[in-house]
Short mmCIF file of C-alpha atoms and ligand atoms in Angstrom, two decimals:
data_model
loop_
_atom_site.label_atom_id
_atom_site.label_comp_id
_atom_site.label_asym_id
_atom_site.label_seq_id
_atom_site.Cartn_x
_atom_site.Cartn_y
_atom_site.Cartn_z
CA MET A 1 93.67 101.93 120.19
CA VAL A 2 92.83 99.01 118.03
CA LYS A 3 93.16 95.51 119.55
CA PRO A 4 95.35 92.66 118.30
CA ILE A 5 93.15 90.19 116.48
CA ILE A 6 94.53 86.80 115.40
CA ALA A 7 92.63 85.06 112.62
CA PRO A 8 93.83 81.64 111.48
CA SER A 9 92.93 80.91 107.90
CA ILE A 10 91.11 77.55 107.58
CA LEU A 11 92.40 77.33 104.00
CA SER A 12 95.31 75.46 105.61
CA ALA A 13 92.93 73.31 107.86
CA ASP A 14 91.96 69.68 107.26
CA PHE A 15 88.88 70.20 105.03
CA SER A 16 87.39 66.81 106.02
CA ASN A 17 87.12 68.06 109.55
CA LEU A 18 86.45 71.83 109.33
CA GLY A 19 84.06 72.25 112.26
CA CYS A 20 86.52 70.61 114.68
CA GLU A 21 89.32 72.65 113.20
CA CYS A 22 87.37 75.91 113.91
CA HIS A 23 86.60 74.79 117.50
CA LYS A 24 90.20 73.99 118.03
CA MET A 25 91.32 77.45 116.90
CA PHE A 26 88.83 79.24 119.18
CA LYS A 27 89.89 77.05 122.14
CA LEU A 28 93.53 78.06 121.40
CA ARG A 29 92.39 81.67 121.75
CA ALA A 30 92.07 82.64 118.12
CA ASP A 31 89.91 85.75 117.98
CA TRP A 32 88.35 84.99 114.55
CA VAL A 33 88.56 82.29 111.90
CA HIS A 34 89.43 83.56 108.37
CA ILE A 35 87.40 81.91 105.57
CA ASP A 36 88.86 82.25 102.08
CA VAL A 37 86.11 82.16 99.48
CA MET A 38 87.54 81.74 95.89
CA ASP A 39 85.57 81.46 92.72
CA GLY A 40 88.13 80.41 90.05
CA HIS A 41 87.55 83.81 88.21
CA PHE A 42 88.96 86.48 90.53
CA VAL A 43 91.75 84.08 91.52
CA PRO A 44 92.90 80.89 89.85
CA ASN A 45 91.60 78.64 92.54
CA LEU A 46 88.37 77.20 94.00
CA THR A 47 87.74 76.76 97.58
CA MET A 48 84.63 77.13 99.77
CA GLY A 49 81.36 79.04 99.53
CA PRO A 50 78.25 79.94 101.38
CA PRO A 51 77.09 76.29 101.89
CA ILE A 52 80.28 75.51 103.75
CA ILE A 53 80.00 78.76 105.75
CA SER A 54 76.46 77.64 106.66
CA SER A 55 77.51 74.18 107.85
CA LEU A 56 80.33 75.71 109.83
CA ARG A 57 77.97 78.06 111.53
CA LYS A 58 75.77 75.22 112.71
CA ALA A 59 78.87 73.41 114.01
CA VAL A 60 80.23 76.59 115.61
CA PRO A 61 77.17 78.74 116.80
CA ARG A 62 77.68 82.35 117.72
CA GLY A 63 78.27 83.16 121.43
CA GLU A 64 78.81 86.19 123.56
CA LYS A 65 81.61 87.03 126.04
CA ASP A 66 82.00 90.34 127.82
CA GLY A 67 79.45 91.93 125.45
CA GLN A 68 81.61 90.83 122.52
CA ALA A 69 80.35 88.33 119.81
CA THR A 70 82.50 85.18 119.78
CA HIS A 71 83.17 82.65 117.07
CA PHE A 72 83.54 85.45 114.44
CA PHE A 73 83.67 84.41 110.84
CA ASP A 74 85.87 86.71 108.73
CA CYS A 75 84.96 86.03 105.20
CA HIS A 76 87.57 86.89 102.61
CA MET A 77 85.70 87.12 99.30
CA MET A 78 88.15 86.45 96.48
CA VAL A 79 85.31 86.62 93.93
CA ALA A 80 84.68 88.47 90.57
CA ASN A 81 81.23 89.68 91.43
CA PRO A 82 81.29 90.50 95.17
CA GLU A 83 77.78 92.11 95.07
CA GLN A 84 76.32 88.76 94.20
CA TRP A 85 77.17 86.82 97.39
CA VAL A 86 76.37 89.37 100.05
CA PRO A 87 72.82 87.96 100.92
CA GLU A 88 74.07 84.35 100.86
CA VAL A 89 77.04 84.99 103.20
CA ALA A 90 74.77 86.93 105.49
CA GLU A 91 72.24 84.14 105.54
CA ALA A 92 75.00 81.50 105.96
CA GLY A 93 76.27 83.16 109.15
CA GLY A 94 79.31 85.18 108.12
CA ASP A 95 80.16 88.15 110.34
CA GLN A 96 82.41 90.23 108.16
CA TYR A 97 82.40 90.45 104.33
CA THR A 98 85.81 91.47 102.87
CA PHE A 99 85.53 92.32 99.13
CA HIS A 100 88.35 93.08 96.78
CA TYR A 101 88.67 96.69 95.56
CA GLU A 102 89.70 95.35 92.21
CA ALA A 103 86.51 93.35 91.74
CA THR A 104 83.87 96.14 92.01
CA LYS A 105 82.98 99.29 90.14
CA ASP A 106 81.23 100.99 93.08
CA PRO A 107 82.95 100.19 96.45
CA VAL A 108 80.82 102.67 98.38
CA LYS A 109 77.56 101.13 97.23
CA LEU A 110 78.87 97.64 98.05
CA VAL A 111 79.87 98.72 101.57
CA GLU A 112 76.30 99.97 102.09
CA LEU A 113 74.88 96.71 100.72
CA ILE A 114 77.13 94.60 103.13
CA LYS A 115 76.05 96.76 106.04
CA SER A 116 72.44 96.60 105.15
CA HIS A 117 72.62 92.78 105.53
CA GLY A 118 74.01 93.13 109.09
CA LEU A 119 77.60 92.21 108.08
CA LYS A 120 80.77 94.14 108.90
CA ALA A 121 82.33 95.59 105.82
CA ALA A 122 86.01 95.38 104.79
CA CYS A 123 87.94 96.12 101.64
CA ALA A 124 91.13 94.29 100.44
CA ILE A 125 93.74 95.46 97.98
CA LYS A 126 95.98 93.11 96.00
CA PRO A 127 99.72 93.76 95.96
CA GLY A 128 99.71 95.75 92.70
CA THR A 129 96.85 98.21 93.93
CA SER A 130 97.77 101.53 95.42
CA VAL A 131 96.86 102.04 99.13
CA GLU A 132 95.46 105.46 98.17
CA VAL A 133 92.21 103.87 96.82
CA LEU A 134 91.36 102.98 100.39
CA TYR A 135 91.61 106.57 101.74
CA PRO A 136 88.13 107.82 100.70
CA LEU A 137 86.61 104.51 101.84
CA ALA A 138 88.36 104.07 105.15
CA GLU A 139 85.88 106.00 107.32
CA LYS A 140 83.05 103.69 106.12
CA LEU A 141 84.94 100.48 106.61
CA ASP A 142 85.20 98.13 109.58
CA MET A 143 88.57 96.88 108.31
CA ALA A 144 91.05 97.31 105.48
CA LEU A 145 93.03 94.31 104.24
CA VAL A 146 96.52 94.85 102.72
CA MET A 147 97.35 91.56 100.89
CA THR A 148 100.93 90.51 101.53
CA VAL A 149 100.83 87.79 98.71
CA GLU A 150 98.99 87.53 95.42
CA PRO A 151 95.60 86.15 96.53
CA GLY A 152 94.80 82.54 95.62
CA PHE A 153 96.90 80.11 97.50
CA GLY A 154 98.20 79.47 101.05
CA GLY A 155 101.83 79.03 101.92
CA GLN A 156 103.33 81.75 99.74
CA LYS A 157 106.21 84.11 100.65
CA PHE A 158 105.35 87.22 102.62
CA MET A 159 105.86 90.43 100.63
CA ALA A 160 107.66 92.85 102.96
CA ASP A 161 107.52 95.60 100.36
CA MET A 162 103.68 95.92 101.15
CA MET A 163 104.58 97.31 104.60
CA PRO A 164 104.74 101.00 103.42
CA LYS A 165 101.07 100.61 102.55
CA VAL A 166 100.30 99.51 106.11
CA GLU A 167 102.43 102.32 107.55
CA ALA A 168 100.61 104.92 105.45
CA LEU A 169 97.17 103.58 106.40
CA ARG A 170 98.05 103.48 110.15
CA ALA A 171 99.45 107.02 110.17
CA LYS A 172 96.16 108.34 108.61
CA PHE A 173 93.71 106.01 110.45
CA PRO A 174 94.82 105.29 113.94
CA ASN A 175 91.67 103.62 114.86
CA LEU A 176 91.09 101.42 111.81
CA ASP A 177 91.46 97.66 111.89
CA ILE A 178 94.19 96.91 109.49
CA GLN A 179 94.60 93.26 108.41
CA VAL A 180 97.52 91.51 106.68
CA ASP A 181 97.07 88.27 104.82
CA GLY A 182 99.73 86.02 103.33
CA GLY A 183 102.97 84.60 104.57
CA LEU A 184 102.47 85.66 108.22
CA GLY A 185 104.18 83.62 110.79
CA LYS A 186 106.73 83.89 113.56
CA GLU A 187 109.42 85.14 111.10
CA THR A 188 107.38 87.85 109.47
CA ILE A 189 105.05 89.08 112.23
CA GLY A 190 107.67 91.65 113.53
CA VAL A 191 107.68 93.79 110.50
CA ALA A 192 103.92 93.73 109.98
CA ALA A 193 103.29 94.67 113.62
CA ASP A 194 105.84 97.39 113.47
CA ALA A 195 104.17 98.76 110.42
CA GLY A 196 100.94 99.01 112.33
CA ALA A 197 98.89 95.92 111.31
CA ASN A 198 96.68 94.66 114.14
CA VAL A 199 94.59 91.91 112.41
CA ILE A 200 96.76 88.99 111.51
CA VAL A 201 95.73 86.19 109.24
CA ALA A 202 97.86 83.09 109.39
CA GLY A 203 97.20 79.84 107.58
CA SER A 204 100.15 77.46 107.07
CA SER A 205 102.16 78.86 110.07
CA VAL A 206 99.31 78.06 112.47
CA PHE A 207 97.87 74.83 111.00
CA GLY A 208 101.24 73.51 110.14
CA ALA A 209 102.73 74.05 113.54
CA LYS A 210 103.39 71.36 116.16
CA ASP A 211 101.90 73.79 118.68
CA PRO A 212 99.37 76.07 117.03
CA GLY A 213 98.40 77.73 120.29
CA GLU A 214 102.01 78.86 120.78
CA VAL A 215 102.07 80.49 117.38
CA ILE A 216 98.83 82.27 118.05
CA ARG A 217 100.16 83.60 121.26
CA TYR A 218 103.39 84.66 119.67
CA LEU A 219 101.49 86.59 116.95
CA ARG A 220 99.38 88.32 119.53
CA ASP A 221 102.27 89.18 121.92
CA THR A 222 104.28 90.58 119.00
CA VAL A 223 101.34 92.93 117.88
CA GLU A 224 100.90 93.97 121.55
CA ASN A 225 104.56 94.76 122.01
CA ALA A 226 104.73 96.78 118.74
CA GLN A 227 101.61 98.75 119.85
CA ARG A 228 103.25 99.43 123.25
CA LYS A 229 106.44 100.64 121.47
CA ALA A 230 104.53 102.87 119.17
CA LYS A 231 102.65 104.44 121.93
CA ALA A 232 105.80 105.27 123.86
CA LYS A 233 107.47 106.76 120.95
CA PRO A 234 107.36 110.61 120.94
CA LYS A 235 105.29 111.95 118.10
CA PRO A 236 107.19 114.42 115.77
CA ASN A 237 105.93 117.97 116.04
CA LEU A 238 104.40 118.54 112.66
C1 DX5 B 1 95.50 83.65 100.16
C2 DX5 B 1 94.56 83.69 101.19
C3 DX5 B 1 95.10 83.59 102.59
C4 DX5 B 1 95.89 82.27 102.85
C5 DX5 B 1 97.03 82.58 103.76
O1 DX5 B 1 94.91 84.00 99.00
O2 DX5 B 1 93.82 84.86 101.23
O3 DX5 B 1 94.15 83.77 103.61
O4 DX5 B 1 95.10 81.35 103.56
O5 DX5 B 1 97.82 81.50 103.90
P1 DX5 B 1 99.34 81.57 104.45
O6 DX5 B 1 99.21 82.19 105.89
O7 DX5 B 1 99.73 80.13 104.49
O8 DX5 B 1 100.05 82.46 103.56
ZN1 ZN B 2 92.56 85.40 103.01
#
C-alpha cells in the first residue's frame, strides 16, 4: 500500500526566506517540499531554477530517519527541454525530477537519464493530456503526477474532472505513487483522496493558512481514511 505523502509547494512561500520556510514545513511534518521550476516557455511564468535548489540544499541538508531519506526535494520541472536540466538538478541536490509528458519526445529515454543521475523519476500530465499515455511508462516511474490545474500559477481552482484519470491509474497500478497538484486544500482533498491520490501538493492552502501544521495533518488524515475505506471495500469479482 502506498503511503500518504504531503508536499507543500514553496511557490506560495515567502521567497525572501525560502530556507526557513522549508525548515518550517519539515518541522510541521511535511514529508517533502515541492519545488516548482518554470522557464517561461513551457508555462507562461518564471520561478526558480537549479541555483535556488542548490542554495536550499545547503540550508536544508539531507538527513535520515528510520532508513528513509529526509528533507526530500520534489522538483516539478515545468520546462520546455526537460533533458537539459537533469544534471544541474541532480548536482543542486534535488531528489525527484518530475518532467512533463508534453515536453519530451522520448519519455522512456528521459526516465533512464534521470535515474542515471541518481534522481527519482516522475512524469506529469497537463489537464488536456490523456491518462493513457502514462500506462506504458508507469512501471518505470517512481511517481505519476496528474495536474489538477493548468500548470503555471498557484492559487487556481481545483479541477475535479481530472479525478477519473486518478481513479484509472490507481485501478491499474495499486503500488504507484500518484500525485495531484493544483487547488488542493481542506475543501478538495476528499475527492482526490477517494480517487486514489496519495501524494498531495498544496501551496496556497498551506502557506496561506493561520495554522499550516493543522492543514498538513488534515490532508494526511484524509488520505489515510480514504485508503482505509478503499481497503475495507469488497473488490468486485471480475
Ligand atoms: C502550479 C504548480 C503548483 C502550485 C500549486 O503550476 O505546479 O505546484 O504551487 O499551488 P496551489 O496549491 O496554490 O494550487
Ligand atoms: Zn507543482
